PDB file of N, CA and C in Angstrom:
ATOM      1  N   UNK A 845      22.568   3.005  11.896  1.00 49.00           N
ATOM      2  CA  UNK A 845      22.599   4.094  11.378  1.00 49.00           C
ATOM      3  C   UNK A 845      23.376   5.199  11.287  1.00 49.00           C
ATOM      4  N   UNK A 846      23.614   6.293  10.344  1.00 50.00           N
ATOM      5  CA  UNK A 846      24.974   7.191  10.593  1.00 50.00           C
ATOM      6  C   UNK A 846      23.749   8.343  11.071  1.00 50.00           C
ATOM      7  N   UNK A 847      24.457   8.940  12.391  1.00 52.00           N
ATOM      8  CA  UNK A 847      23.469   9.907  12.720  1.00 52.00           C
ATOM      9  C   UNK A 847      23.920  11.340  12.080  1.00 52.00           C
ATOM     10  N   UNK A 848      22.737  12.113  11.361  1.00 52.00           N
ATOM     11  CA  UNK A 848      23.043  12.869  10.760  1.00 52.00           C
ATOM     12  C   UNK A 848      22.996  14.385  12.398  1.00 52.00           C
ATOM     13  N   UNK A 849      24.029  14.899  11.754  1.00 50.00           N
ATOM     14  CA  UNK A 849      24.304  16.539  12.726  1.00 50.00           C
ATOM     15  C   UNK A 849      23.346  17.361  12.050  1.00 50.00           C
ATOM     16  N   UNK A 850      22.316  17.889  13.051  1.00 47.00           N
ATOM     17  CA  UNK A 850      21.420  19.274  12.606  1.00 47.00           C
ATOM     18  C   UNK A 850      21.866  20.415  12.764  1.00 47.00           C
ATOM     19  N   UNK A 851      23.055  20.051  13.950  1.00 46.00           N
ATOM     20  CA  UNK A 851      23.545  21.724  14.708  1.00 46.00           C
ATOM     21  C   UNK A 851      24.174  22.070  12.682  1.00 46.00           C
ATOM     22  N   UNK A 852      24.999  21.377  12.244  1.00 50.00           N
ATOM     23  CA  UNK A 852      25.584  22.043  10.953  1.00 50.00           C
ATOM     24  C   UNK A 852      24.248  21.890   9.825  1.00 50.00           C
ATOM     25  N   UNK A 853      23.431  21.914  10.249  1.00 56.00           N
ATOM     26  CA  UNK A 853      22.168  21.523   8.892  1.00 56.00           C
ATOM     27  C   UNK A 853      21.999  23.179   7.807  1.00 56.00           C
ATOM     28  N   UNK A 854      21.729  22.737   6.835  1.00 64.00           N
ATOM     29  CA  UNK A 854      21.000  23.649   6.001  1.00 64.00           C
ATOM     30  C   UNK A 854      19.684  24.067   6.146  1.00 64.00           C
ATOM     31  N   UNK A 855      19.051  23.178   6.709  1.00 65.00           N
ATOM     32  CA  UNK A 855      17.690  23.403   7.142  1.00 65.00           C
ATOM     33  C   UNK A 855      17.342  24.026   7.887  1.00 65.00           C
ATOM     34  N   UNK A 856      16.477  24.837   7.698  1.00 69.00           N
ATOM     35  CA  UNK A 856      15.872  26.271   8.522  1.00 69.00           C
ATOM     36  C   UNK A 856      15.224  25.508   9.700  1.00 69.00           C
ATOM     37  N   UNK A 857      15.685  26.072  10.867  1.00 68.00           N
ATOM     38  CA  UNK A 857      15.149  25.676  12.204  1.00 68.00           C
ATOM     39  C   UNK A 857      13.921  25.147  12.212  1.00 68.00           C
ATOM     40  N   UNK A 858      12.743  25.861  11.787  1.00 70.00           N
ATOM     41  CA  UNK A 858      11.623  25.063  11.753  1.00 70.00           C
ATOM     42  C   UNK A 858      11.330  23.875  10.662  1.00 70.00           C
ATOM     43  N   UNK A 859      12.200  23.474  10.103  1.00 85.00           N
ATOM     44  CA  UNK A 859      12.473  22.393   9.199  1.00 85.00           C
ATOM     45  C   UNK A 859      12.899  21.108   9.578  1.00 85.00           C
ATOM     46  N   UNK A 860      13.815  21.519  10.867  1.00 89.00           N
ATOM     47  CA  UNK A 860      14.665  20.440  11.747  1.00 89.00           C
ATOM     48  C   UNK A 860      13.673  19.442  12.068  1.00 89.00           C
ATOM     49  N   UNK A 861      13.642  18.083  12.160  1.00 93.00           N
ATOM     50  CA  UNK A 861      13.369  17.343  12.802  1.00 93.00           C
ATOM     51  C   UNK A 861      13.346  17.620  14.147  1.00 93.00           C
ATOM     52  N   UNK A 862      12.475  17.318  15.236  1.00 91.00           N
ATOM     53  CA  UNK A 862      12.467  18.144  16.528  1.00 91.00           C
ATOM     54  C   UNK A 862      12.196  17.373  17.583  1.00 91.00           C
ATOM     55  N   UNK A 863      11.738  16.184  17.484  1.00 95.00           N
ATOM     56  CA  UNK A 863      11.899  14.807  18.306  1.00 95.00           C
ATOM     57  C   UNK A 863      12.914  13.834  18.139  1.00 95.00           C
ATOM     58  N   UNK A 864      12.844  12.553  19.004  1.00 95.00           N
ATOM     59  CA  UNK A 864      13.800  11.889  18.879  1.00 95.00           C
ATOM     60  C   UNK A 864      13.162  11.058  17.489  1.00 95.00           C
ATOM     61  N   UNK A 865      11.782  10.995  17.745  1.00 96.00           N
ATOM     62  CA  UNK A 865      10.927   9.983  16.990  1.00 96.00           C
ATOM     63  C   UNK A 865      11.245  10.626  15.162  1.00 96.00           C
ATOM     64  N   UNK A 866      11.012  11.967  15.164  1.00 96.00           N
ATOM     65  CA  UNK A 866      11.110  12.390  13.812  1.00 96.00           C
ATOM     66  C   UNK A 866      12.561  12.425  13.327  1.00 96.00           C
ATOM     67  N   UNK A 867      13.844  12.653  14.414  1.00 96.00           N
ATOM     68  CA  UNK A 867      14.960  12.124  14.023  1.00 96.00           C
ATOM     69  C   UNK A 867      15.253  10.953  13.551  1.00 96.00           C
ATOM     70  N   UNK A 868      14.412  10.063  14.364  1.00 97.00           N
ATOM     71  CA  UNK A 868      14.643   8.734  13.525  1.00 97.00           C
ATOM     72  C   UNK A 868      13.987   8.265  11.874  1.00 97.00           C
ATOM     73  N   UNK A 869      13.232   8.480  12.012  1.00 97.00           N
ATOM     74  CA  UNK A 869      12.734   8.964  10.641  1.00 97.00           C
ATOM     75  C   UNK A 869      13.205   9.651   9.738  1.00 97.00           C
ATOM     76  N   UNK A 870      13.597  10.642   9.797  1.00 97.00           N
ATOM     77  CA  UNK A 870      14.517  11.464   9.247  1.00 97.00           C
ATOM     78  C   UNK A 870      15.854  10.594   8.435  1.00 97.00           C
ATOM     79  N   UNK A 871      16.273  10.172   9.353  1.00 97.00           N
ATOM     80  CA  UNK A 871      17.211   9.226   9.314  1.00 97.00           C
ATOM     81  C   UNK A 871      17.287   8.267   8.470  1.00 97.00           C
ATOM     82  N   UNK A 872      16.303   7.351   8.626  1.00 97.00           N
ATOM     83  CA  UNK A 872      16.176   6.154   7.889  1.00 97.00           C
ATOM     84  C   UNK A 872      15.913   6.715   6.367  1.00 97.00           C
ATOM     85  N   UNK A 873      15.001   7.800   6.204  1.00 97.00           N
ATOM     86  CA  UNK A 873      14.802   8.290   4.711  1.00 97.00           C
ATOM     87  C   UNK A 873      16.055   8.735   4.304  1.00 97.00           C
ATOM     88  N   UNK A 874      17.019   9.554   4.784  1.00 97.00           N
ATOM     89  CA  UNK A 874      18.149  10.173   4.309  1.00 97.00           C
ATOM     90  C   UNK A 874      18.725   8.682   3.958  1.00 97.00           C
ATOM     91  N   UNK A 875      18.938   7.890   4.498  1.00 97.00           N
ATOM     92  CA  UNK A 875      19.932   6.601   4.262  1.00 97.00           C
ATOM     93  C   UNK A 875      19.170   5.706   3.000  1.00 97.00           C
ATOM     94  N   UNK A 876      18.075   5.668   3.163  1.00 97.00           N
ATOM     95  CA  UNK A 876      17.276   4.885   1.732  1.00 97.00           C
ATOM     96  C   UNK A 876      17.149   5.925   0.889  1.00 97.00           C
ATOM     97  N   UNK A 877      16.990   7.043   0.479  1.00 97.00           N
ATOM     98  CA  UNK A 877      16.938   7.983  -0.648  1.00 97.00           C
ATOM     99  C   UNK A 877      18.272   8.536  -0.697  1.00 97.00           C
ATOM    100  N   UNK A 878      19.478   7.794  -0.116  1.00 96.00           N
ATOM    101  CA  UNK A 878      20.701   8.622  -0.464  1.00 96.00           C
ATOM    102  C   UNK A 878      20.767  10.051  -0.342  1.00 96.00           C
ATOM    103  N   UNK A 879      20.620  10.574   0.922  1.00 95.00           N
ATOM    104  CA  UNK A 879      20.185  12.081   1.127  1.00 95.00           C
ATOM    105  C   UNK A 879      21.264  12.859   2.262  1.00 95.00           C
ATOM    106  N   UNK A 880      21.471  13.561   2.343  1.00 93.00           N
ATOM    107  CA  UNK A 880      22.289  14.296   3.410  1.00 93.00           C
ATOM    108  C   UNK A 880      21.534  14.670   4.422  1.00 93.00           C
ATOM    109  N   UNK A 881      20.195  15.032   4.663  1.00 93.00           N
ATOM    110  CA  UNK A 881      19.488  15.517   5.472  1.00 93.00           C
ATOM    111  C   UNK A 881      17.963  15.600   4.751  1.00 93.00           C
ATOM    112  N   UNK A 882      17.327  15.177   5.985  1.00 95.00           N
ATOM    113  CA  UNK A 882      15.576  15.434   5.283  1.00 95.00           C
ATOM    114  C   UNK A 882      14.976  16.141   6.606  1.00 95.00           C
ATOM    115  N   UNK A 883      14.039  16.941   6.311  1.00 95.00           N
ATOM    116  CA  UNK A 883      13.271  17.867   6.920  1.00 95.00           C
ATOM    117  C   UNK A 883      12.233  17.309   7.406  1.00 95.00           C
ATOM    118  N   UNK A 884      11.702  17.972   8.717  1.00 95.00           N
ATOM    119  CA  UNK A 884      10.213  17.359   9.119  1.00 95.00           C
ATOM    120  C   UNK A 884       9.072  17.520   8.094  1.00 95.00           C
ATOM    121  N   UNK A 885       9.016  18.308   7.280  1.00 95.00           N
ATOM    122  CA  UNK A 885       8.122  18.675   6.483  1.00 95.00           C
ATOM    123  C   UNK A 885       8.264  17.893   5.028  1.00 95.00           C
ATOM    124  N   UNK A 886       9.499  17.477   4.780  1.00 95.00           N
ATOM    125  CA  UNK A 886      10.159  16.880   3.452  1.00 95.00           C
ATOM    126  C   UNK A 886       9.054  15.823   3.258  1.00 95.00           C
ATOM    127  N   UNK A 887       8.256  15.698   1.707  1.00 96.00           N
ATOM    128  CA  UNK A 887       7.344  14.680   1.457  1.00 96.00           C
ATOM    129  C   UNK A 887       8.299  13.590   0.915  1.00 96.00           C
ATOM    130  N   UNK A 888       8.549  12.191   1.177  1.00 97.00           N
ATOM    131  CA  UNK A 888       9.002  11.022   0.981  1.00 97.00           C
ATOM    132  C   UNK A 888       9.121  11.131  -0.494  1.00 97.00           C
ATOM    133  N   UNK A 889       7.932  10.873  -1.196  1.00 97.00           N
ATOM    134  CA  UNK A 889       7.722  11.108  -2.617  1.00 97.00           C
ATOM    135  C   UNK A 889       8.322  12.252  -3.515  1.00 97.00           C
ATOM    136  N   UNK A 890       8.351  13.309  -2.940  1.00 96.00           N
ATOM    137  CA  UNK A 890       8.912  14.313  -3.580  1.00 96.00           C
ATOM    138  C   UNK A 890      10.489  14.699  -3.166  1.00 96.00           C
ATOM    139  N   UNK A 891      10.826  13.554  -2.658  1.00 96.00           N
ATOM    140  CA  UNK A 891      12.445  13.542  -2.318  1.00 96.00           C
ATOM    141  C   UNK A 891      13.049  12.529  -3.213  1.00 96.00           C
ATOM    142  N   UNK A 892      12.046  11.759  -3.700  1.00 96.00           N
ATOM    143  CA  UNK A 892      12.608  11.018  -4.943  1.00 96.00           C
ATOM    144  C   UNK A 892      12.012   9.439  -4.806  1.00 96.00           C
ATOM    145  N   UNK A 893      11.410   9.237  -3.750  1.00 96.00           N
ATOM    146  CA  UNK A 893      11.029   7.972  -3.038  1.00 96.00           C
ATOM    147  C   UNK A 893       9.961   7.249  -4.031  1.00 96.00           C
ATOM    148  N   UNK A 894       9.924   5.841  -4.317  1.00 96.00           N
ATOM    149  CA  UNK A 894       8.709   5.130  -4.981  1.00 96.00           C
ATOM    150  C   UNK A 894       8.386   4.165  -4.276  1.00 96.00           C
ATOM    151  N   UNK A 895       7.611   3.366  -4.608  1.00 94.00           N
ATOM    152  CA  UNK A 895       7.052   2.154  -3.968  1.00 94.00           C
ATOM    153  C   UNK A 895       8.188   1.249  -3.320  1.00 94.00           C
ATOM    154  N   UNK A 896       9.150   0.813  -3.971  1.00 96.00           N
ATOM    155  CA  UNK A 896       9.873  -0.020  -3.729  1.00 96.00           C
ATOM    156  C   UNK A 896      10.844   0.910  -2.606  1.00 96.00           C
ATOM    157  N   UNK A 897      11.479   1.771  -2.923  1.00 97.00           N
ATOM    158  CA  UNK A 897      12.004   2.437  -1.681  1.00 97.00           C
ATOM    159  C   UNK A 897      11.643   2.512  -0.156  1.00 97.00           C
ATOM    160  N   UNK A 898       9.896   2.878  -0.674  1.00 96.00           N
ATOM    161  CA  UNK A 898       9.153   3.091   0.513  1.00 96.00           C
ATOM    162  C   UNK A 898       9.063   1.735   1.189  1.00 96.00           C
ATOM    163  N   UNK A 899       8.870   0.510   0.539  1.00 95.00           N
ATOM    164  CA  UNK A 899       8.525  -0.565   1.245  1.00 95.00           C
ATOM    165  C   UNK A 899      10.021  -0.868   2.012  1.00 95.00           C
ATOM    166  N   UNK A 900      11.334  -0.644   1.243  1.00 96.00           N
ATOM    167  CA  UNK A 900      12.612  -0.762   2.285  1.00 96.00           C
ATOM    168  C   UNK A 900      12.584   0.291   3.274  1.00 96.00           C
ATOM    169  N   UNK A 901      11.954   1.424   3.021  1.00 97.00           N
ATOM    170  CA  UNK A 901      12.244   2.471   4.454  1.00 97.00           C
ATOM    171  C   UNK A 901      11.019   1.835   5.226  1.00 97.00           C
ATOM    172  N   UNK A 902      10.070   1.674   5.248  1.00 96.00           N
ATOM    173  CA  UNK A 902       9.124   0.845   5.926  1.00 96.00           C
ATOM    174  C   UNK A 902       9.770  -0.101   6.947  1.00 96.00           C
ATOM    175  N   UNK A 903      10.387  -1.214   6.270  1.00 95.00           N
ATOM    176  CA  UNK A 903      10.826  -2.129   7.033  1.00 95.00           C
ATOM    177  C   UNK A 903      11.958  -1.871   8.065  1.00 95.00           C
ATOM    178  N   UNK A 904      13.084  -0.742   7.629  1.00 96.00           N
ATOM    179  CA  UNK A 904      14.125  -0.143   8.413  1.00 96.00           C
ATOM    180  C   UNK A 904      13.242   0.840   9.877  1.00 96.00           C
ATOM    181  N   UNK A 905      12.003   1.443   9.423  1.00 96.00           N
ATOM    182  CA  UNK A 905      11.561   2.084  10.302  1.00 96.00           C
ATOM    183  C   UNK A 905      10.689   1.274  11.300  1.00 96.00           C
ATOM    184  N   UNK A 906      10.378  -0.053  11.149  1.00 94.00           N
ATOM    185  CA  UNK A 906       9.832  -1.024  11.894  1.00 94.00           C
ATOM    186  C   UNK A 906      10.997  -1.377  12.774  1.00 94.00           C
ATOM    187  N   UNK A 907      12.089  -1.751  12.584  1.00 93.00           N
ATOM    188  CA  UNK A 907      13.201  -1.962  13.467  1.00 93.00           C
ATOM    189  C   UNK A 907      13.723  -0.830  14.021  1.00 93.00           C
ATOM    190  N   UNK A 908      13.791   0.274  13.665  1.00 94.00           N
ATOM    191  CA  UNK A 908      14.240   1.334  14.376  1.00 94.00           C
ATOM    192  C   UNK A 908      13.272   2.022  15.470  1.00 94.00           C
ATOM    193  N   UNK A 909      11.970   1.873  14.700  1.00 94.00           N
ATOM    194  CA  UNK A 909      10.977   2.689  16.012  1.00 94.00           C
ATOM    195  C   UNK A 909      10.277   1.346  16.867  1.00 94.00           C
ATOM    196  N   UNK A 910      10.491   0.229  16.568  1.00 92.00           N
ATOM    197  CA  UNK A 910       9.938  -0.888  17.158  1.00 92.00           C
ATOM    198  C   UNK A 910       8.183  -1.100  17.051  1.00 92.00           C
ATOM    199  N   UNK A 911       8.173  -0.454  16.034  1.00 93.00           N
ATOM    200  CA  UNK A 911       6.355  -0.910  15.301  1.00 93.00           C
ATOM    201  C   UNK A 911       6.245  -1.631  14.469  1.00 93.00           C
ATOM    202  N   UNK A 912       5.098  -1.892  14.319  1.00 93.00           N
ATOM    203  CA  UNK A 912       4.411  -2.559  13.333  1.00 93.00           C
ATOM    204  C   UNK A 912       3.746  -1.608  12.346  1.00 93.00           C
ATOM    205  N   UNK A 913       4.451  -1.351  11.470  1.00 94.00           N
ATOM    206  CA  UNK A 913       3.808  -0.590  10.011  1.00 94.00           C
ATOM    207  C   UNK A 913       3.482  -1.256   8.690  1.00 94.00           C
ATOM    208  N   UNK A 914       2.438  -0.774   8.447  1.00 93.00           N
ATOM    209  CA  UNK A 914       1.768  -1.471   7.200  1.00 93.00           C
ATOM    210  C   UNK A 914       2.867  -0.866   6.241  1.00 93.00           C
ATOM    211  N   UNK A 915       2.608  -1.522   5.237  1.00 90.00           N
ATOM    212  CA  UNK A 915       3.859  -1.019   4.200  1.00 90.00           C
ATOM    213  C   UNK A 915       3.231   0.009   3.510  1.00 90.00           C
ATOM    214  N   UNK A 916       1.882   0.640   3.382  1.00 94.00           N
ATOM    215  CA  UNK A 916       1.613   1.551   2.758  1.00 94.00           C
ATOM    216  C   UNK A 916       1.577   2.665   3.854  1.00 94.00           C
ATOM    217  N   UNK A 917       2.535   2.699   4.962  1.00 94.00           N
ATOM    218  CA  UNK A 917       2.168   3.674   6.026  1.00 94.00           C
ATOM    219  C   UNK A 917       2.926   5.183   5.037  1.00 94.00           C
ATOM    220  N   UNK A 918       3.735   5.005   4.506  1.00 95.00           N
ATOM    221  CA  UNK A 918       4.355   6.347   3.856  1.00 95.00           C
ATOM    222  C   UNK A 918       3.229   7.101   2.863  1.00 95.00           C
ATOM    223  N   UNK A 919       2.501   6.021   1.859  1.00 96.00           N
ATOM    224  CA  UNK A 919       1.532   6.532   1.557  1.00 96.00           C
ATOM    225  C   UNK A 919       0.549   7.097   2.049  1.00 96.00           C
ATOM    226  N   UNK A 920       0.483   6.969   3.237  1.00 96.00           N
ATOM    227  CA  UNK A 920      -0.846   7.748   4.010  1.00 96.00           C
ATOM    228  C   UNK A 920      -0.150   8.827   5.075  1.00 96.00           C
ATOM    229  N   UNK A 921       0.782   8.917   5.297  1.00 96.00           N
ATOM    230  CA  UNK A 921       1.770   9.755   6.383  1.00 96.00           C
ATOM    231  C   UNK A 921       3.060  10.310   5.491  1.00 96.00           C
ATOM    232  N   UNK A 922       3.083  11.009   4.320  1.00 97.00           N
ATOM    233  CA  UNK A 922       4.105  10.875   3.828  1.00 97.00           C
ATOM    234  C   UNK A 922       5.474  11.885   4.090  1.00 97.00           C
ATOM    235  N   UNK A 923       4.944  12.827   4.967  1.00 97.00           N
ATOM    236  CA  UNK A 923       5.948  13.812   5.834  1.00 97.00           C
ATOM    237  C   UNK A 923       6.695  12.860   6.884  1.00 97.00           C
ATOM    238  N   UNK A 924       7.691  13.156   7.544  1.00 97.00           N
ATOM    239  CA  UNK A 924       8.605  12.980   8.633  1.00 97.00           C
ATOM    240  C   UNK A 924       7.381  13.420   9.743  1.00 97.00           C
ATOM    241  N   UNK A 925       6.894  14.918   9.833  1.00 96.00           N
ATOM    242  CA  UNK A 925       6.233  15.348  11.071  1.00 96.00           C
ATOM    243  C   UNK A 925       4.791  14.113  11.101  1.00 96.00           C
ATOM    244  N   UNK A 926       3.944  14.112  10.055  1.00 97.00           N
ATOM    245  CA  UNK A 926       2.843  13.391  10.139  1.00 97.00           C
ATOM    246  C   UNK A 926       3.104  11.815  10.332  1.00 97.00           C
ATOM    247  N   UNK A 927       3.956  11.415   9.990  1.00 97.00           N
ATOM    248  CA  UNK A 927       4.364  10.048  10.179  1.00 97.00           C
ATOM    249  C   UNK A 927       4.563   9.784  11.663  1.00 97.00           C
ATOM    250  N   UNK A 928       5.490  10.633  12.340  1.00 96.00           N
ATOM    251  CA  UNK A 928       5.466  10.966  13.486  1.00 96.00           C
ATOM    252  C   UNK A 928       4.601  10.812  14.481  1.00 96.00           C
ATOM    253  N   UNK A 929       3.684  11.914  13.975  1.00 96.00           N
ATOM    254  CA  UNK A 929       2.408  12.267  14.750  1.00 96.00           C
ATOM    255  C   UNK A 929       1.685  10.671  14.593  1.00 96.00           C
ATOM    256  N   UNK A 930       1.676  10.013  13.486  1.00 95.00           N
ATOM    257  CA  UNK A 930       0.697   8.852  13.763  1.00 95.00           C
ATOM    258  C   UNK A 930       1.150   7.561  13.985  1.00 95.00           C
ATOM    259  N   UNK A 931       2.400   7.478  14.570  1.00 93.00           N
ATOM    260  CA  UNK A 931       3.022   6.323  15.092  1.00 93.00           C
ATOM    261  C   UNK A 931       2.197   5.728  16.363  1.00 93.00           C
ATOM    262  N   UNK A 932       1.657   6.564  17.416  1.00 91.00           N
ATOM    263  CA  UNK A 932       0.859   5.791  18.394  1.00 91.00           C
ATOM    264  C   UNK A 932      -0.124   4.892  18.059  1.00 91.00           C
ATOM    265  N   UNK A 933      -0.622   5.328  16.682  1.00 90.00           N
ATOM    266  CA  UNK A 933      -1.951   4.077  16.302  1.00 90.00           C
ATOM    267  C   UNK A 933      -1.444   3.108  15.986  1.00 90.00           C
ATOM    268  N   UNK A 934       0.060   2.690  15.895  1.00 90.00           N
ATOM    269  CA  UNK A 934       0.342   1.150  15.263  1.00 90.00           C
ATOM    270  C   UNK A 934       0.976   0.805  16.610  1.00 90.00           C
ATOM    271  N   UNK A 935       0.994  -0.715  16.352  1.00 89.00           N
ATOM    272  CA  UNK A 935       1.184  -1.441  17.733  1.00 89.00           C
ATOM    273  C   UNK A 935       2.797  -1.816  17.738  1.00 89.00           C
ATOM    274  N   UNK A 936       2.945  -1.710  19.167  1.00 90.00           N
ATOM    275  CA  UNK A 936       4.590  -1.659  19.539  1.00 90.00           C
ATOM    276  C   UNK A 936       4.816  -3.281  18.850  1.00 90.00           C
ATOM    277  N   UNK A 937       6.195  -3.606  18.416  1.00 81.00           N
ATOM    278  CA  UNK A 937       6.560  -4.650  18.074  1.00 81.00           C
ATOM    279  C   UNK A 937       6.860  -5.711  19.426  1.00 81.00           C
ATOM    280  N   UNK A 938       6.027  -6.689  19.532  1.00 75.00           N
ATOM    281  CA  UNK A 938       6.588  -7.736  20.758  1.00 75.00           C
ATOM    282  C   UNK A 938       7.901  -8.033  20.318  1.00 75.00           C
ATOM    283  N   UNK A 939       8.762  -7.959  21.478  1.00 66.00           N
ATOM    284  CA  UNK A 939       9.975  -8.360  21.513  1.00 66.00           C
ATOM    285  C   UNK A 939      10.011  -9.960  22.124  1.00 66.00           C
ATOM    286  N   UNK A 940      10.595 -10.529  20.853  1.00 60.00           N
ATOM    287  CA  UNK A 940      10.790 -12.338  21.772  1.00 60.00           C
ATOM    288  C   UNK A 940      12.199 -12.416  21.948  1.00 60.00           C
ATOM    289  N   UNK A 941      12.281 -13.285  22.996  1.00 59.00           N
ATOM    290  CA  UNK A 941      13.753 -13.548  23.328  1.00 59.00           C
ATOM    291  C   UNK A 941      14.519 -14.422  22.305  1.00 59.00           C
ATOM    292  N   UNK A 942      15.610 -14.785  22.798  1.00 67.00           N
ATOM    293  CA  UNK A 942      16.702 -16.086  21.716  1.00 67.00           C
ATOM    294  C   UNK A 942      15.659 -17.223  21.529  1.00 67.00           C
ATOM    295  N   UNK A 943      15.710 -18.203  20.487  1.00 65.00           N
ATOM    296  CA  UNK A 943      15.266 -19.121  20.255  1.00 65.00           C
ATOM    297  C   UNK A 943      16.174 -20.174  20.562  1.00 65.00           C
ATOM    298  N   UNK A 944      15.527 -20.800  21.520  1.00 69.00           N
ATOM    299  CA  UNK A 944      16.655 -22.076  22.407  1.00 69.00           C
ATOM    300  C   UNK A 944      16.438 -23.512  21.730  1.00 69.00           C
ATOM    301  N   UNK A 945      17.046 -24.074  21.375  1.00 73.00           N
ATOM    302  CA  UNK A 945      17.251 -25.168  20.863  1.00 73.00           C
ATOM    303  C   UNK A 945      16.829 -26.512  22.178  1.00 73.00           C
ATOM    304  N   UNK A 946      16.310 -27.530  21.262  1.00 70.00           N
ATOM    305  CA  UNK A 946      15.955 -28.548  22.511  1.00 70.00           C
ATOM    306  C   UNK A 946      17.280 -29.547  22.287  1.00 70.00           C
TER     307      UNK A 946
END
């Protein structure tokens, strides 16, 4: 993932993602939506997201955040801030080791 430089951002200070989790979510959304930056209060669907892009974003977020998110997570929590605050309610992905051949 390309990390967004919020130091040179056009976002106002209170709209910049403020935690590591918010920044990770904003980066995934920016990548999926083909945007330069995403603010913590931006709504995924107001930014041009739709159900297919939401599915792509959730799949990427599961990997980036090591969480098991349902496909409807962005419909339930459509802003960076609300999704970040909801993450503790979702299970952590169990890391499995490499598959060994017999």
